[in-house]
Amino acid sequence: MAFDPTRVDCWVFDLDNTLYPPSTRLFDQIDVLMGRYISDLLGCDLVEAKRIQKMYFHDHGTTLAGLMHYHTVDPYDFLTFVHDVDMTALAAAPRLAERLLALPGRRLVFTNGDGPYAQRVLEALDIAHCFDGTYDIHAMTYRPKPEPSAYTGFVEAFGVDPERSVFVEDSARNLGPAKALGMQTIWLDLGTEWGDRAKDDAAIDEVIADIVPWLDRALATLAPEGRVG
């Protein structure tokens, strides 16, 4: 089905590699820190740590979920360590901010990261003021996207009507549960090696390569209700 912005009063966005591009390589820093954490935790070399990290990510949705399942890792300890990254890779995104603020209804972040990290990212992009709330891994009780409970918890926490919502996400596998609840879904296809894992075309309403032009099209459809000045 084609995306219909006139049905939307809640705009939901993933965070990493969605509100900023992979070219910033911010997640690469997190990737390195996760490898170091696992290496120190298990006493293995970095090559083996990388293998374990990716296995847990693909099998459990996040590396943290796998570590908690197999090694009872403290999530706060892990997240504090791996999110200690240099945010100077990010730059203010005024065009994105302008379009986000022009959208009618609420704007929410739905991320497998934690709240403090998400806030730092949004502030570095100078778009923190554009959002009405963030639902993070702690709120999910560490059962991350694409676990269905993450989506039902999000909907309940913010009183979201799925039929009036759209979810924008760079990981195709995370769109299925949103579509099952009735949300419209947008896959941000960035050509990454992991973005199309477990992709279900039936769970995707539209495929885009850049958020700003997509927002421009949505706002043009919504004019004069939503208009960029």
PDB file of C-alpha atoms in Angstrom:
ATOM      1  CA  MET A   1       0.000   0.000   0.000  1.00  0.00           C
ATOM      2  CA  ALA A   2       1.178   3.527  -0.754  1.00  0.00           C
ATOM      3  CA  PHE A   3       1.969   5.731   2.223  1.00  0.00           C
ATOM      4  CA  ASP A   4      -0.835   8.174   3.043  1.00  0.00           C
ATOM      5  CA  PRO A   5       0.320  11.070   5.254  1.00  0.00           C
ATOM      6  CA  THR A   6      -3.235  12.325   5.695  1.00  0.00           C
ATOM      7  CA  ARG A   7      -3.881   9.346   7.989  1.00  0.00           C
ATOM      8  CA  VAL A   8      -0.994  10.215  10.326  1.00  0.00           C
ATOM      9  CA  ASP A   9      -1.060  12.104  13.614  1.00  0.00           C
ATOM     10  CA  CYS A  10       1.972  10.353  15.161  1.00  0.00           C
ATOM     11  CA  TRP A  11       5.338  10.249  13.384  1.00  0.00           C
ATOM     12  CA  VAL A  12       7.676   7.611  14.820  1.00  0.00           C
ATOM     13  CA  PHE A  13      11.376   7.452  13.994  1.00  0.00           C
ATOM     14  CA  ASP A  14      14.173   5.042  14.730  1.00  0.00           C
ATOM     15  CA  LEU A  15      17.371   6.805  15.857  1.00  0.00           C
ATOM     16  CA  ASP A  16      20.684   5.299  14.738  1.00  0.00           C
ATOM     17  CA  ASN A  17      21.371   5.478  11.004  1.00  0.00           C
ATOM     18  CA  THR A  18      17.869   6.870  10.503  1.00  0.00           C
ATOM     19  CA  LEU A  19      17.933  10.412  11.882  1.00  0.00           C
ATOM     20  CA  TYR A  20      21.592  10.651  10.864  1.00  0.00           C
ATOM     21  CA  PRO A  21      23.361   8.874   7.974  1.00  0.00           C
ATOM     22  CA  PRO A  22      25.701   5.868   8.336  1.00  0.00           C
ATOM     23  CA  SER A  23      28.428   7.992   6.721  1.00  0.00           C
ATOM     24  CA  THR A  24      28.955   9.667  10.099  1.00  0.00           C
ATOM     25  CA  ARG A  25      30.305   6.283  11.266  1.00  0.00           C
ATOM     26  CA  LEU A  26      28.965   6.973  14.734  1.00  0.00           C
ATOM     27  CA  PHE A  27      27.782   3.421  15.101  1.00  0.00           C
ATOM     28  CA  ASP A  28      31.259   2.229  14.139  1.00  0.00           C
ATOM     29  CA  GLN A  29      32.490   3.727  17.411  1.00  0.00           C
ATOM     30  CA  ILE A  30      29.801   1.818  19.303  1.00  0.00           C
ATOM     31  CA  ASP A  31      30.720  -1.331  17.405  1.00  0.00           C
ATOM     32  CA  VAL A  32      34.349  -1.055  18.526  1.00  0.00           C
ATOM     33  CA  LEU A  33      33.347  -0.453  22.136  1.00  0.00           C
ATOM     34  CA  MET A  34      31.014  -3.462  22.115  1.00  0.00           C
ATOM     35  CA  GLY A  35      33.876  -5.609  20.884  1.00  0.00           C
ATOM     36  CA  ARG A  36      36.113  -4.358  23.685  1.00  0.00           C
ATOM     37  CA  TYR A  37      33.403  -4.964  26.281  1.00  0.00           C
ATOM     38  CA  ILE A  38      32.864  -8.549  25.136  1.00  0.00           C
ATOM     39  CA  SER A  39      36.595  -9.194  24.906  1.00  0.00           C
ATOM     40  CA  ASP A  40      37.104  -8.005  28.480  1.00  0.00           C
ATOM     41  CA  LEU A  41      34.015  -9.845  29.750  1.00  0.00           C
ATOM     42  CA  LEU A  42      34.807 -13.221  28.187  1.00  0.00           C
ATOM     43  CA  GLY A  43      38.594 -13.027  28.069  1.00  0.00           C
ATOM     44  CA  CYS A  44      38.689 -13.604  24.320  1.00  0.00           C
ATOM     45  CA  ASP A  45      40.463 -11.792  21.501  1.00  0.00           C
ATOM     46  CA  LEU A  46      38.751  -9.069  19.489  1.00  0.00           C
ATOM     47  CA  VAL A  47      38.116 -11.330  16.490  1.00  0.00           C
ATOM     48  CA  GLU A  48      36.164 -13.790  18.609  1.00  0.00           C
ATOM     49  CA  ALA A  49      34.449 -10.912  20.399  1.00  0.00           C
ATOM     50  CA  LYS A  50      33.274  -9.582  17.027  1.00  0.00           C
ATOM     51  CA  ARG A  51      31.868 -12.976  16.064  1.00  0.00           C
ATOM     52  CA  ILE A  52      29.958 -13.251  19.343  1.00  0.00           C
ATOM     53  CA  GLN A  53      28.718  -9.676  19.070  1.00  0.00           C
ATOM     54  CA  LYS A  54      27.238 -10.169  15.602  1.00  0.00           C
ATOM     55  CA  MET A  55      25.754 -13.545  16.536  1.00  0.00           C
ATOM     56  CA  TYR A  56      23.958 -12.030  19.507  1.00  0.00           C
ATOM     57  CA  PHE A  57      22.768  -9.075  17.421  1.00  0.00           C
ATOM     58  CA  HIS A  58      21.265 -11.259  14.699  1.00  0.00           C
ATOM     59  CA  ASP A  59      19.814 -13.864  17.080  1.00  0.00           C
ATOM     60  CA  HIS A  60      18.483 -11.563  19.816  1.00  0.00           C
ATOM     61  CA  GLY A  61      17.832  -8.168  18.166  1.00  0.00           C
ATOM     62  CA  THR A  62      20.649  -6.420  20.040  1.00  0.00           C
ATOM     63  CA  THR A  63      24.061  -7.446  21.314  1.00  0.00           C
ATOM     64  CA  LEU A  64      22.897  -6.468  24.809  1.00  0.00           C
ATOM     65  CA  ALA A  65      19.956  -8.869  24.694  1.00  0.00           C
ATOM     66  CA  GLY A  66      22.315 -11.734  23.905  1.00  0.00           C
ATOM     67  CA  LEU A  67      24.740 -10.728  26.645  1.00  0.00           C
ATOM     68  CA  MET A  68      21.940 -10.537  29.182  1.00  0.00           C
ATOM     69  CA  HIS A  69      20.567 -13.901  28.087  1.00  0.00           C
ATOM     70  CA  TYR A  70      23.852 -15.812  28.207  1.00  0.00           C
ATOM     71  CA  HIS A  71      25.984 -13.832  30.669  1.00  0.00           C
ATOM     72  CA  THR A  72      23.547 -11.878  32.920  1.00  0.00           C
ATOM     73  CA  VAL A  73      25.279  -8.627  31.991  1.00  0.00           C
ATOM     74  CA  ASP A  74      24.134  -5.450  33.790  1.00  0.00           C
ATOM     75  CA  PRO A  75      22.460  -3.396  31.030  1.00  0.00           C
ATOM     76  CA  TYR A  76      23.375  -0.053  32.594  1.00  0.00           C
ATOM     77  CA  ASP A  77      27.036  -1.043  32.799  1.00  0.00           C
ATOM     78  CA  PHE A  78      27.081  -2.200  29.189  1.00  0.00           C
ATOM     79  CA  LEU A  79      25.201   0.787  27.769  1.00  0.00           C
ATOM     80  CA  THR A  80      27.277   3.330  29.676  1.00  0.00           C
ATOM     81  CA  PHE A  81      30.442   1.745  28.293  1.00  0.00           C
ATOM     82  CA  VAL A  82      29.411   1.371  24.632  1.00  0.00           C
ATOM     83  CA  HIS A  83      27.710   4.770  24.356  1.00  0.00           C
ATOM     84  CA  ASP A  84      30.773   6.706  25.486  1.00  0.00           C
ATOM     85  CA  VAL A  85      31.323   7.959  21.940  1.00  0.00           C
ATOM     86  CA  ASP A  86      32.534  11.160  20.313  1.00  0.00           C
ATOM     87  CA  MET A  87      29.485  13.069  19.060  1.00  0.00           C
ATOM     88  CA  THR A  88      31.526  15.527  16.980  1.00  0.00           C
ATOM     89  CA  ALA A  89      30.917  13.182  14.038  1.00  0.00           C
ATOM     90  CA  LEU A  90      27.372  14.570  14.005  1.00  0.00           C
ATOM     91  CA  ALA A  91      26.424  18.012  12.732  1.00  0.00           C
ATOM     92  CA  ALA A  92      23.317  20.139  13.127  1.00  0.00           C
ATOM     93  CA  ALA A  93      20.589  19.177  10.654  1.00  0.00           C
ATOM     94  CA  PRO A  94      18.527  22.358  10.137  1.00  0.00           C
ATOM     95  CA  ARG A  95      16.681  21.093   7.049  1.00  0.00           C
ATOM     96  CA  LEU A  96      15.557  18.002   8.930  1.00  0.00           C
ATOM     97  CA  ALA A  97      14.566  20.058  11.970  1.00  0.00           C
ATOM     98  CA  GLU A  98      12.495  22.435   9.866  1.00  0.00           C
ATOM     99  CA  ARG A  99      10.534  19.610   8.296  1.00  0.00           C
ATOM    100  CA  LEU A 100      10.033  17.701  11.518  1.00  0.00           C
ATOM    101  CA  LEU A 101       8.577  20.781  13.185  1.00  0.00           C
ATOM    102  CA  ALA A 102       6.202  21.275  10.247  1.00  0.00           C
ATOM    103  CA  LEU A 103       4.624  17.844  10.690  1.00  0.00           C
ATOM    104  CA  PRO A 104       1.148  17.860  12.239  1.00  0.00           C
ATOM    105  CA  GLY A 105       0.804  15.712  15.343  1.00  0.00           C
ATOM    106  CA  ARG A 106       3.373  14.145  17.646  1.00  0.00           C
ATOM    107  CA  ARG A 107       6.927  13.120  16.772  1.00  0.00           C
ATOM    108  CA  LEU A 108       8.494  10.273  18.764  1.00  0.00           C
ATOM    109  CA  VAL A 109      11.787   8.363  18.804  1.00  0.00           C
ATOM    110  CA  PHE A 110      11.624   4.566  19.122  1.00  0.00           C
ATOM    111  CA  THR A 111      15.138   3.206  19.656  1.00  0.00           C
ATOM    112  CA  ASN A 112      16.968   0.101  20.835  1.00  0.00           C
ATOM    113  CA  GLY A 113      19.511   2.474  22.377  1.00  0.00           C
ATOM    114  CA  ASP A 114      19.078   4.093  25.764  1.00  0.00           C
ATOM    115  CA  GLY A 115      17.532   7.463  26.583  1.00  0.00           C
ATOM    116  CA  PRO A 116      20.671   9.382  27.642  1.00  0.00           C
ATOM    117  CA  TYR A 117      22.491   8.345  24.486  1.00  0.00           C
ATOM    118  CA  ALA A 118      19.485   9.207  22.319  1.00  0.00           C
ATOM    119  CA  GLN A 119      19.297  12.648  23.920  1.00  0.00           C
ATOM    120  CA  ARG A 120      22.979  13.279  23.180  1.00  0.00           C
ATOM    121  CA  VAL A 121      22.460  12.300  19.538  1.00  0.00           C
ATOM    122  CA  LEU A 122      19.389  14.506  19.157  1.00  0.00           C
ATOM    123  CA  GLU A 123      21.188  17.446  20.772  1.00  0.00           C
ATOM    124  CA  ALA A 124      24.223  16.995  18.504  1.00  0.00           C
ATOM    125  CA  LEU A 125      21.882  17.081  15.493  1.00  0.00           C
ATOM    126  CA  ASP A 126      20.061  20.064  17.046  1.00  0.00           C
ATOM    127  CA  ILE A 127      16.718  18.311  16.676  1.00  0.00           C
ATOM    128  CA  ALA A 128      15.979  17.405  20.305  1.00  0.00           C
ATOM    129  CA  HIS A 129      13.338  20.147  20.409  1.00  0.00           C
ATOM    130  CA  CYS A 130      11.525  18.501  17.495  1.00  0.00           C
ATOM    131  CA  PHE A 131      10.451  15.428  19.472  1.00  0.00           C
ATOM    132  CA  ASP A 132       7.799  14.836  22.096  1.00  0.00           C
ATOM    133  CA  GLY A 133       9.320  11.734  23.659  1.00  0.00           C
ATOM    134  CA  THR A 134      11.657   8.751  23.362  1.00  0.00           C
ATOM    135  CA  TYR A 135      10.957   5.074  23.995  1.00  0.00           C
ATOM    136  CA  ASP A 136      14.223   3.272  24.742  1.00  0.00           C
ATOM    137  CA  ILE A 137      15.672  -0.120  25.598  1.00  0.00           C
ATOM    138  CA  HIS A 138      15.075   0.354  29.326  1.00  0.00           C
ATOM    139  CA  ALA A 139      11.385   1.034  28.705  1.00  0.00           C
ATOM    140  CA  MET A 140      11.292  -2.122  26.578  1.00  0.00           C
ATOM    141  CA  THR A 141      12.566  -4.077  29.599  1.00  0.00           C
ATOM    142  CA  TYR A 142      15.473  -5.114  27.375  1.00  0.00           C
ATOM    143  CA  ARG A 143      13.314  -6.942  24.856  1.00  0.00           C
ATOM    144  CA  PRO A 144      14.258  -4.865  21.812  1.00  0.00           C
ATOM    145  CA  LYS A 145      12.781  -4.368  18.378  1.00  0.00           C
ATOM    146  CA  PRO A 146      11.709  -6.563  16.620  1.00  0.00           C
ATOM    147  CA  GLU A 147      10.227  -8.204  19.754  1.00  0.00           C
ATOM    148  CA  PRO A 148       6.454  -7.546  19.523  1.00  0.00           C
ATOM    149  CA  SER A 149       6.337  -6.534  23.207  1.00  0.00           C
ATOM    150  CA  ALA A 150       8.548  -3.525  22.418  1.00  0.00           C
ATOM    151  CA  TYR A 151       5.879  -2.195  20.039  1.00  0.00           C
ATOM    152  CA  THR A 152       2.886  -2.867  22.275  1.00  0.00           C
ATOM    153  CA  GLY A 153       4.746  -1.248  25.168  1.00  0.00           C
ATOM    154  CA  PHE A 154       5.515   1.800  23.035  1.00  0.00           C
ATOM    155  CA  VAL A 155       1.898   2.127  21.919  1.00  0.00           C
ATOM    156  CA  GLU A 156       0.633   1.859  25.501  1.00  0.00           C
ATOM    157  CA  ALA A 157       3.239   4.215  26.964  1.00  0.00           C
ATOM    158  CA  PHE A 158       2.391   7.066  24.603  1.00  0.00           C
ATOM    159  CA  GLY A 159      -1.272   6.313  23.932  1.00  0.00           C
ATOM    160  CA  VAL A 160      -0.500   5.879  20.251  1.00  0.00           C
ATOM    161  CA  ASP A 161      -3.195   4.875  17.775  1.00  0.00           C
ATOM    162  CA  PRO A 162      -1.289   2.550  15.391  1.00  0.00           C
ATOM    163  CA  GLU A 163      -3.808   3.207  12.619  1.00  0.00           C
ATOM    164  CA  ARG A 164      -2.870   6.907  12.783  1.00  0.00           C
ATOM    165  CA  SER A 165       0.890   6.373  12.966  1.00  0.00           C
ATOM    166  CA  VAL A 166       3.851   5.884  10.670  1.00  0.00           C
ATOM    167  CA  PHE A 167       7.150   4.238  11.616  1.00  0.00           C
ATOM    168  CA  VAL A 168      10.400   5.111   9.816  1.00  0.00           C
ATOM    169  CA  GLU A 169      13.241   2.617  10.280  1.00  0.00           C
ATOM    170  CA  ASP A 170      16.477   1.606   8.513  1.00  0.00           C
ATOM    171  CA  SER A 171      16.311  -2.064   9.612  1.00  0.00           C
ATOM    172  CA  ALA A 172      13.653  -3.759   7.509  1.00  0.00           C
ATOM    173  CA  ARG A 173      13.148  -6.561  10.013  1.00  0.00           C
ATOM    174  CA  ASN A 174      11.880  -4.040  12.576  1.00  0.00           C
ATOM    175  CA  LEU A 175       8.927  -2.989  10.431  1.00  0.00           C
ATOM    176  CA  GLY A 176       6.919  -6.224  10.529  1.00  0.00           C
ATOM    177  CA  PRO A 177       5.621  -5.875  14.116  1.00  0.00           C
ATOM    178  CA  ALA A 178       4.696  -2.236  13.479  1.00  0.00           C
ATOM    179  CA  LYS A 179       2.732  -3.199  10.385  1.00  0.00           C
ATOM    180  CA  ALA A 180       1.022  -6.003  12.327  1.00  0.00           C
ATOM    181  CA  LEU A 181      -0.290  -3.403  14.792  1.00  0.00           C
ATOM    182  CA  GLY A 182      -1.675  -1.308  11.945  1.00  0.00           C
ATOM    183  CA  MET A 183       1.064   1.302  11.517  1.00  0.00           C
ATOM    184  CA  GLN A 184       2.132   2.581   8.144  1.00  0.00           C
ATOM    185  CA  THR A 185       5.779   1.713   7.592  1.00  0.00           C
ATOM    186  CA  ILE A 186       8.665   3.354   5.794  1.00  0.00           C
ATOM    187  CA  TRP A 187      11.912   1.494   5.131  1.00  0.00           C
ATOM    188  CA  LEU A 188      14.936   3.765   4.849  1.00  0.00           C
ATOM    189  CA  ASP A 189      17.070   1.630   2.527  1.00  0.00           C
ATOM    190  CA  LEU A 190      20.647   2.823   2.903  1.00  0.00           C
ATOM    191  CA  GLY A 191      22.238  -0.104   1.091  1.00  0.00           C
ATOM    192  CA  THR A 192      23.889  -1.409   4.250  1.00  0.00           C
ATOM    193  CA  GLU A 193      24.777  -5.084   4.623  1.00  0.00           C
ATOM    194  CA  TRP A 194      22.319  -5.536   7.508  1.00  0.00           C
ATOM    195  CA  GLY A 195      19.479  -3.213   6.515  1.00  0.00           C
ATOM    196  CA  ASP A 196      17.576  -5.744   4.429  1.00  0.00           C
ATOM    197  CA  ARG A 197      17.953  -8.698   6.807  1.00  0.00           C
ATOM    198  CA  ALA A 198      14.640 -10.542   7.201  1.00  0.00           C
ATOM    199  CA  LYS A 199      12.922  -8.012   4.923  1.00  0.00           C
ATOM    200  CA  ASP A 200       9.229  -8.643   4.330  1.00  0.00           C
ATOM    201  CA  ASP A 201       7.947  -6.613   1.404  1.00  0.00           C
ATOM    202  CA  ALA A 202       4.367  -7.029   2.634  1.00  0.00           C
ATOM    203  CA  ALA A 203       5.311  -5.154   5.828  1.00  0.00           C
ATOM    204  CA  ILE A 204       6.674  -2.097   3.987  1.00  0.00           C
ATOM    205  CA  ASP A 205       4.467   0.667   2.594  1.00  0.00           C
ATOM    206  CA  GLU A 206       7.241   2.735   1.042  1.00  0.00           C
ATOM    207  CA  VAL A 207      10.988   2.469   0.479  1.00  0.00           C
ATOM    208  CA  ILE A 208      13.033   5.673   0.642  1.00  0.00           C
ATOM    209  CA  ALA A 209      16.710   6.587   0.476  1.00  0.00           C
ATOM    210  CA  ASP A 210      16.616   9.912   2.344  1.00  0.00           C
ATOM    211  CA  ILE A 211      14.287  11.232   5.030  1.00  0.00           C
ATOM    212  CA  VAL A 212      14.247  14.917   4.035  1.00  0.00           C
ATOM    213  CA  PRO A 213      12.867  14.465   0.480  1.00  0.00           C
ATOM    214  CA  TRP A 214      10.315  12.012   1.863  1.00  0.00           C
ATOM    215  CA  LEU A 215       9.213  14.588   4.436  1.00  0.00           C
ATOM    216  CA  ASP A 216       9.008  17.184   1.663  1.00  0.00           C
ATOM    217  CA  ARG A 217       6.604  14.941  -0.251  1.00  0.00           C
ATOM    218  CA  ALA A 218       4.520  14.250   2.833  1.00  0.00           C
ATOM    219  CA  LEU A 219       4.296  17.944   3.698  1.00  0.00           C
ATOM    220  CA  ALA A 220       3.354  18.816   0.121  1.00  0.00           C
ATOM    221  CA  THR A 221       0.462  16.362   0.370  1.00  0.00           C
ATOM    222  CA  LEU A 222      -0.572  17.819   3.715  1.00  0.00           C
ATOM    223  CA  ALA A 223      -0.387  21.481   2.624  1.00  0.00           C
ATOM    224  CA  PRO A 224      -1.583  23.821   3.936  1.00  0.00           C
ATOM    225  CA  GLU A 225      -1.855  21.871   7.217  1.00  0.00           C
ATOM    226  CA  GLY A 226       1.850  21.041   7.158  1.00  0.00           C
ATOM    227  CA  ARG A 227       4.081  23.396   5.259  1.00  0.00           C
ATOM    228  CA  VAL A 228       7.765  24.270   5.377  1.00  0.00           C
ATOM    229  CA  GLY A 229       8.212  28.012   5.360  1.00  0.00           C
TER     230      GLY A 229
END
